[in-house]
Amino acid sequence: MSGAPEPRPPGRPRDPAADAKILGAALALALEGGLAGLTMEGIAARAGVGKATVYRRWTTKEALLADALRELAPGVEVPDTGSARGDYLALMRGSSERFDRRATVIVARLLTEAAEEPELFTALRAAVVDPRRAALRAILERGAERGEVRADADLELAVDALAGPVMYRAMVDGAHYADVAAAGHPEALWDLVAGGLAPR
C-alpha cells in the first residue's frame, strides 16, 4: 500500500467562502428586485468576485438561484410518529423550523415571475416544492398502508390540499411560513381534509 497522496484534480480548488458570497449576493438581489433584475454580472459585482468565478460554478442564474434557495429551505426528512396526522404535523413543524424567513418572500415573488420564466419555474420546483411534495406523498402512502387513508384516494390532490393553503396563507397575509405553522393552521387543515381521506 502506497502512502503517496492522491494527485489533485487540475484547476484551482473551489473556495467555500466565495460560494457563500455568491449565493448570498443572489439572495440579496432576488429580495430587492426579483428575477427581472437578477444577472450573473450583478451577482458577481455584489459578491465582489469576477464573472468567471460565478460562471465556473453555475452556468445560469436559475441554477444559481436554485442552490441559493436550497440554503434557505434545506431538504426535508419524512417523520414517522406512528400516524399520518402526526407525521404531517411533524413534517410541517420541521419544515417551518428550517425555512429561512427570507425564503417566504423570495418564493412568493418568484412564483409570480415563474409563469414567464419556465427555467426558473423548473429550478424553483426542484429546489423547494418537489422535495416537500414528495415527503407529504410518502406520509399519505404510508397512511394508506396503515389503513388511515383510503386506498383509492387521489394523493396528488391530497398533497395540494394539505400543502398549498399553508403557503397561500403565508403569501396573502405576509406572514412567515413558521408563523402560519405555529398558529395551528396545519392541525386545522389536516382535520378538515382528513374526512375525505378516511376509509369509507
mmCIF file of C-alpha atoms in Angstrom:
data_model
loop_
_atom_site.group_PDB
_atom_site.id
_atom_site.type_symbol
_atom_site.label_atom_id
_atom_site.label_comp_id
_atom_site.label_asym_id
_atom_site.label_seq_id
_atom_site.Cartn_x
_atom_site.Cartn_y
_atom_site.Cartn_z
ATOM 1 C CA MET A 1 0.000 0.000 0.000
ATOM 2 C CA SER A 2 1.495 3.316 -1.066
ATOM 3 C CA GLY A 3 1.469 6.286 1.279
ATOM 4 C CA ALA A 4 1.744 8.776 -1.576
ATOM 5 C CA PRO A 5 -1.011 11.402 -1.617
ATOM 6 C CA GLU A 6 -3.603 11.221 -4.371
ATOM 7 C CA PRO A 7 -2.999 13.693 -7.207
ATOM 8 C CA ARG A 8 -5.031 16.899 -7.061
ATOM 9 C CA PRO A 9 -7.520 17.464 -9.853
ATOM 10 C CA PRO A 10 -6.493 20.122 -12.373
ATOM 11 C CA GLY A 11 -7.520 23.713 -11.813
ATOM 12 C CA ARG A 12 -7.925 25.857 -8.742
ATOM 13 C CA PRO A 13 -9.981 24.241 -5.930
ATOM 14 C CA ARG A 14 -13.332 25.828 -5.135
ATOM 15 C CA ASP A 15 -13.371 28.337 -2.341
ATOM 16 C CA PRO A 16 -16.335 27.789 0.035
ATOM 17 C CA ALA A 17 -16.126 31.429 1.093
ATOM 18 C CA ALA A 18 -16.587 32.570 -2.499
ATOM 19 C CA ASP A 19 -19.530 30.195 -2.916
ATOM 20 C CA ALA A 20 -21.190 31.658 0.172
ATOM 21 C CA LYS A 21 -20.647 35.221 -1.062
ATOM 22 C CA ILE A 22 -22.144 34.414 -4.454
ATOM 23 C CA LEU A 23 -25.194 32.652 -3.002
ATOM 24 C CA GLY A 24 -25.710 35.474 -0.526
ATOM 25 C CA ALA A 25 -25.471 38.065 -3.292
ATOM 26 C CA ALA A 26 -28.036 36.190 -5.402
ATOM 27 C CA LEU A 27 -30.486 36.068 -2.491
ATOM 28 C CA ALA A 28 -29.996 39.742 -1.677
ATOM 29 C CA LEU A 29 -30.633 40.789 -5.275
ATOM 30 C CA ALA A 30 -33.647 38.467 -5.559
ATOM 31 C CA LEU A 31 -35.121 40.078 -2.435
ATOM 32 C CA GLU A 32 -34.520 43.542 -3.828
ATOM 33 C CA GLY A 33 -35.772 43.109 -7.367
ATOM 34 C CA GLY A 34 -36.833 39.555 -8.155
ATOM 35 C CA LEU A 35 -35.595 37.700 -11.185
ATOM 36 C CA ALA A 36 -36.090 40.550 -13.644
ATOM 37 C CA GLY A 37 -33.156 42.496 -12.247
ATOM 38 C CA LEU A 38 -31.016 39.470 -11.496
ATOM 39 C CA THR A 39 -27.979 38.987 -13.726
ATOM 40 C CA MET A 40 -24.814 36.970 -13.377
ATOM 41 C CA GLU A 41 -22.849 40.198 -13.733
ATOM 42 C CA GLY A 42 -24.835 41.849 -10.972
ATOM 43 C CA ILE A 43 -24.371 38.855 -8.699
ATOM 44 C CA ALA A 44 -20.622 38.873 -9.333
ATOM 45 C CA ALA A 45 -20.421 42.584 -8.563
ATOM 46 C CA ARG A 46 -22.446 42.262 -5.340
ATOM 47 C CA ALA A 47 -20.339 39.288 -4.233
ATOM 48 C CA GLY A 48 -17.085 41.085 -5.038
ATOM 49 C CA VAL A 49 -15.854 38.338 -7.383
ATOM 50 C CA GLY A 50 -15.152 38.130 -11.086
ATOM 51 C CA LYS A 51 -17.794 36.932 -13.561
ATOM 52 C CA ALA A 52 -15.608 33.963 -14.427
ATOM 53 C CA THR A 53 -15.727 32.853 -10.808
ATOM 54 C CA VAL A 54 -19.526 32.768 -10.941
ATOM 55 C CA TYR A 55 -19.738 31.047 -14.318
ATOM 56 C CA ARG A 56 -17.277 28.352 -13.252
ATOM 57 C CA ARG A 57 -19.742 27.342 -10.564
ATOM 58 C CA TRP A 58 -23.116 27.985 -12.220
ATOM 59 C CA THR A 59 -23.880 28.289 -15.920
ATOM 60 C CA THR A 60 -27.263 30.006 -15.446
ATOM 61 C CA LYS A 61 -28.819 32.352 -12.938
ATOM 62 C CA GLU A 62 -31.687 29.875 -12.491
ATOM 63 C CA ALA A 63 -29.313 27.132 -11.355
ATOM 64 C CA LEU A 64 -27.537 29.580 -9.069
ATOM 65 C CA LEU A 65 -30.794 30.787 -7.554
ATOM 66 C CA ALA A 66 -31.985 27.203 -7.040
ATOM 67 C CA ASP A 67 -28.871 26.453 -4.986
ATOM 68 C CA ALA A 68 -29.339 29.686 -3.053
ATOM 69 C CA LEU A 69 -32.923 28.694 -2.238
ATOM 70 C CA ARG A 70 -31.751 25.287 -1.030
ATOM 71 C CA GLU A 71 -29.650 27.152 1.511
ATOM 72 C CA LEU A 72 -32.785 28.916 2.776
ATOM 73 C CA ALA A 73 -35.095 25.907 2.566
ATOM 74 C CA PRO A 74 -32.958 22.784 3.057
ATOM 75 C CA GLY A 75 -34.225 19.303 2.319
ATOM 76 C CA VAL A 76 -36.864 17.629 4.435
ATOM 77 C CA GLU A 77 -36.969 14.305 6.246
ATOM 78 C CA VAL A 78 -40.066 12.143 6.392
ATOM 79 C CA PRO A 79 -41.030 11.721 10.072
ATOM 80 C CA ASP A 80 -42.564 8.539 11.458
ATOM 81 C CA THR A 81 -44.697 9.245 14.526
ATOM 82 C CA GLY A 82 -46.990 6.260 14.132
ATOM 83 C CA SER A 83 -49.906 8.093 12.495
ATOM 84 C CA ALA A 84 -50.466 10.005 9.263
ATOM 85 C CA ARG A 85 -51.754 13.037 11.174
ATOM 86 C CA GLY A 86 -48.753 13.044 13.492
ATOM 87 C CA ASP A 87 -46.371 12.621 10.568
ATOM 88 C CA TYR A 88 -47.975 15.529 8.695
ATOM 89 C CA LEU A 89 -47.801 17.858 11.681
ATOM 90 C CA ALA A 90 -44.197 16.862 12.395
ATOM 91 C CA LEU A 91 -43.314 17.491 8.748
ATOM 92 C CA MET A 92 -44.905 20.935 8.779
ATOM 93 C CA ARG A 93 -43.243 21.917 12.047
ATOM 94 C CA GLY A 94 -39.870 20.595 10.952
ATOM 95 C CA SER A 95 -40.090 22.372 7.612
ATOM 96 C CA SER A 96 -41.068 25.639 9.243
ATOM 97 C CA GLU A 97 -38.127 25.467 11.644
ATOM 98 C CA ARG A 98 -35.676 25.060 8.750
ATOM 99 C CA PHE A 99 -37.407 27.524 6.418
ATOM 100 C CA ASP A 100 -35.472 30.807 6.498
ATOM 101 C CA ARG A 101 -37.755 33.828 6.769
ATOM 102 C CA ARG A 102 -36.311 35.290 3.586
ATOM 103 C CA ALA A 103 -37.434 32.208 1.673
ATOM 104 C CA THR A 104 -41.125 33.049 2.119
ATOM 105 C CA VAL A 105 -40.638 36.432 0.482
ATOM 106 C CA ILE A 106 -38.406 35.146 -2.308
ATOM 107 C CA VAL A 107 -40.545 32.126 -3.161
ATOM 108 C CA ALA A 108 -43.725 34.222 -3.249
ATOM 109 C CA ARG A 109 -42.056 36.749 -5.521
ATOM 110 C CA LEU A 110 -40.533 34.184 -7.839
ATOM 111 C CA LEU A 111 -43.765 32.231 -8.180
ATOM 112 C CA THR A 112 -45.332 35.310 -9.752
ATOM 113 C CA GLU A 113 -42.439 35.564 -12.211
ATOM 114 C CA ALA A 114 -42.170 31.857 -12.947
ATOM 115 C CA ALA A 115 -45.109 31.875 -15.367
ATOM 116 C CA GLU A 116 -42.949 33.730 -17.886
ATOM 117 C CA GLU A 117 -39.697 32.032 -16.874
ATOM 118 C CA PRO A 118 -40.024 28.258 -17.453
ATOM 119 C CA GLU A 119 -36.405 27.589 -16.480
ATOM 120 C CA LEU A 120 -36.952 29.448 -13.223
ATOM 121 C CA PHE A 121 -40.140 27.501 -12.577
ATOM 122 C CA THR A 122 -38.293 24.207 -13.056
ATOM 123 C CA ALA A 123 -35.458 25.305 -10.761
ATOM 124 C CA LEU A 124 -37.868 26.586 -8.118
ATOM 125 C CA ARG A 125 -39.836 23.347 -8.104
ATOM 126 C CA ALA A 126 -36.711 21.220 -7.862
ATOM 127 C CA ALA A 127 -35.238 23.284 -5.026
ATOM 128 C CA VAL A 128 -38.251 23.966 -2.816
ATOM 129 C CA VAL A 129 -41.530 22.482 -3.982
ATOM 130 C CA ASP A 130 -40.821 18.918 -5.133
ATOM 131 C CA PRO A 131 -38.938 17.712 -2.011
ATOM 132 C CA ARG A 132 -41.817 18.816 0.211
ATOM 133 C CA ARG A 133 -44.466 17.312 -2.037
ATOM 134 C CA ALA A 134 -42.539 14.025 -2.142
ATOM 135 C CA ALA A 135 -42.299 13.912 1.652
ATOM 136 C CA LEU A 136 -46.005 14.591 2.076
ATOM 137 C CA ARG A 137 -46.929 11.976 -0.524
ATOM 138 C CA ALA A 138 -44.745 9.440 1.304
ATOM 139 C CA ILE A 139 -46.670 10.187 4.509
ATOM 140 C CA LEU A 140 -50.008 9.655 2.778
ATOM 141 C CA GLU A 141 -48.817 6.438 1.114
ATOM 142 C CA ARG A 142 -47.724 5.115 4.489
ATOM 143 C CA GLY A 143 -51.072 6.206 5.908
ATOM 144 C CA ALA A 144 -52.772 4.122 3.212
ATOM 145 C CA GLU A 145 -50.655 1.112 4.205
ATOM 146 C CA ARG A 146 -51.770 1.606 7.821
ATOM 147 C CA GLY A 147 -55.408 1.852 6.812
ATOM 148 C CA GLU A 148 -55.690 5.532 7.793
ATOM 149 C CA VAL A 149 -56.032 6.764 4.219
ATOM 150 C CA ARG A 150 -58.362 5.056 1.793
ATOM 151 C CA ALA A 151 -56.671 3.123 -0.982
ATOM 152 C CA ASP A 152 -58.442 4.930 -3.838
ATOM 153 C CA ALA A 153 -57.677 8.466 -2.573
ATOM 154 C CA ASP A 154 -56.197 10.885 -5.105
ATOM 155 C CA LEU A 155 -52.913 11.502 -3.291
ATOM 156 C CA GLU A 156 -51.704 14.247 -5.625
ATOM 157 C CA LEU A 157 -54.875 16.201 -4.964
ATOM 158 C CA ALA A 158 -54.493 15.498 -1.243
ATOM 159 C CA VAL A 159 -50.941 16.871 -1.343
ATOM 160 C CA ASP A 160 -52.286 20.041 -2.991
ATOM 161 C CA ALA A 161 -54.981 20.356 -0.333
ATOM 162 C CA LEU A 162 -52.569 19.858 2.580
ATOM 163 C CA ALA A 163 -49.583 21.864 1.351
ATOM 164 C CA GLY A 164 -50.989 24.669 -0.775
ATOM 165 C CA PRO A 165 -53.092 26.514 1.817
ATOM 166 C CA VAL A 166 -50.158 26.943 4.206
ATOM 167 C CA MET A 167 -48.043 28.713 1.600
ATOM 168 C CA TYR A 168 -51.110 30.632 0.370
ATOM 169 C CA ARG A 169 -51.810 31.899 3.885
ATOM 170 C CA ALA A 170 -48.199 32.969 4.265
ATOM 171 C CA MET A 171 -48.279 34.794 0.932
ATOM 172 C CA VAL A 172 -51.574 36.650 1.294
ATOM 173 C CA ASP A 173 -51.073 37.551 4.964
ATOM 174 C CA GLY A 174 -47.421 38.464 4.517
ATOM 175 C CA ALA A 175 -46.620 36.092 7.374
ATOM 176 C CA HIS A 176 -43.661 33.797 7.670
ATOM 177 C CA TYR A 177 -44.207 30.118 6.970
ATOM 178 C CA ALA A 178 -43.181 29.270 10.536
ATOM 179 C CA ASP A 179 -45.726 31.714 11.987
ATOM 180 C CA VAL A 180 -48.521 30.089 9.981
ATOM 181 C CA ALA A 181 -47.460 26.642 11.161
ATOM 182 C CA ALA A 182 -47.201 27.791 14.772
ATOM 183 C CA ALA A 183 -50.699 29.289 14.680
ATOM 184 C CA GLY A 184 -52.326 25.862 14.420
ATOM 185 C CA HIS A 185 -53.144 26.139 10.737
ATOM 186 C CA PRO A 186 -51.742 22.678 9.829
ATOM 187 C CA GLU A 187 -53.783 20.985 12.579
ATOM 188 C CA ALA A 188 -56.997 22.586 11.382
ATOM 189 C CA LEU A 189 -56.102 21.851 7.781
ATOM 190 C CA TRP A 190 -55.463 18.160 8.398
ATOM 191 C CA ASP A 191 -58.686 17.770 10.352
ATOM 192 C CA LEU A 192 -60.578 19.462 7.511
ATOM 193 C CA VAL A 193 -59.067 17.299 4.770
ATOM 194 C CA ALA A 194 -58.898 14.040 6.752
ATOM 195 C CA GLY A 195 -62.621 13.378 6.335
ATOM 196 C CA GLY A 196 -62.143 12.967 2.608
ATOM 197 C CA LEU A 197 -59.083 10.772 3.060
ATOM 198 C CA ALA A 198 -60.500 8.415 5.684
ATOM 199 C CA PRO A 199 -61.585 4.935 4.584
ATOM 200 C CA ARG A 200 -65.286 4.744 3.904
#
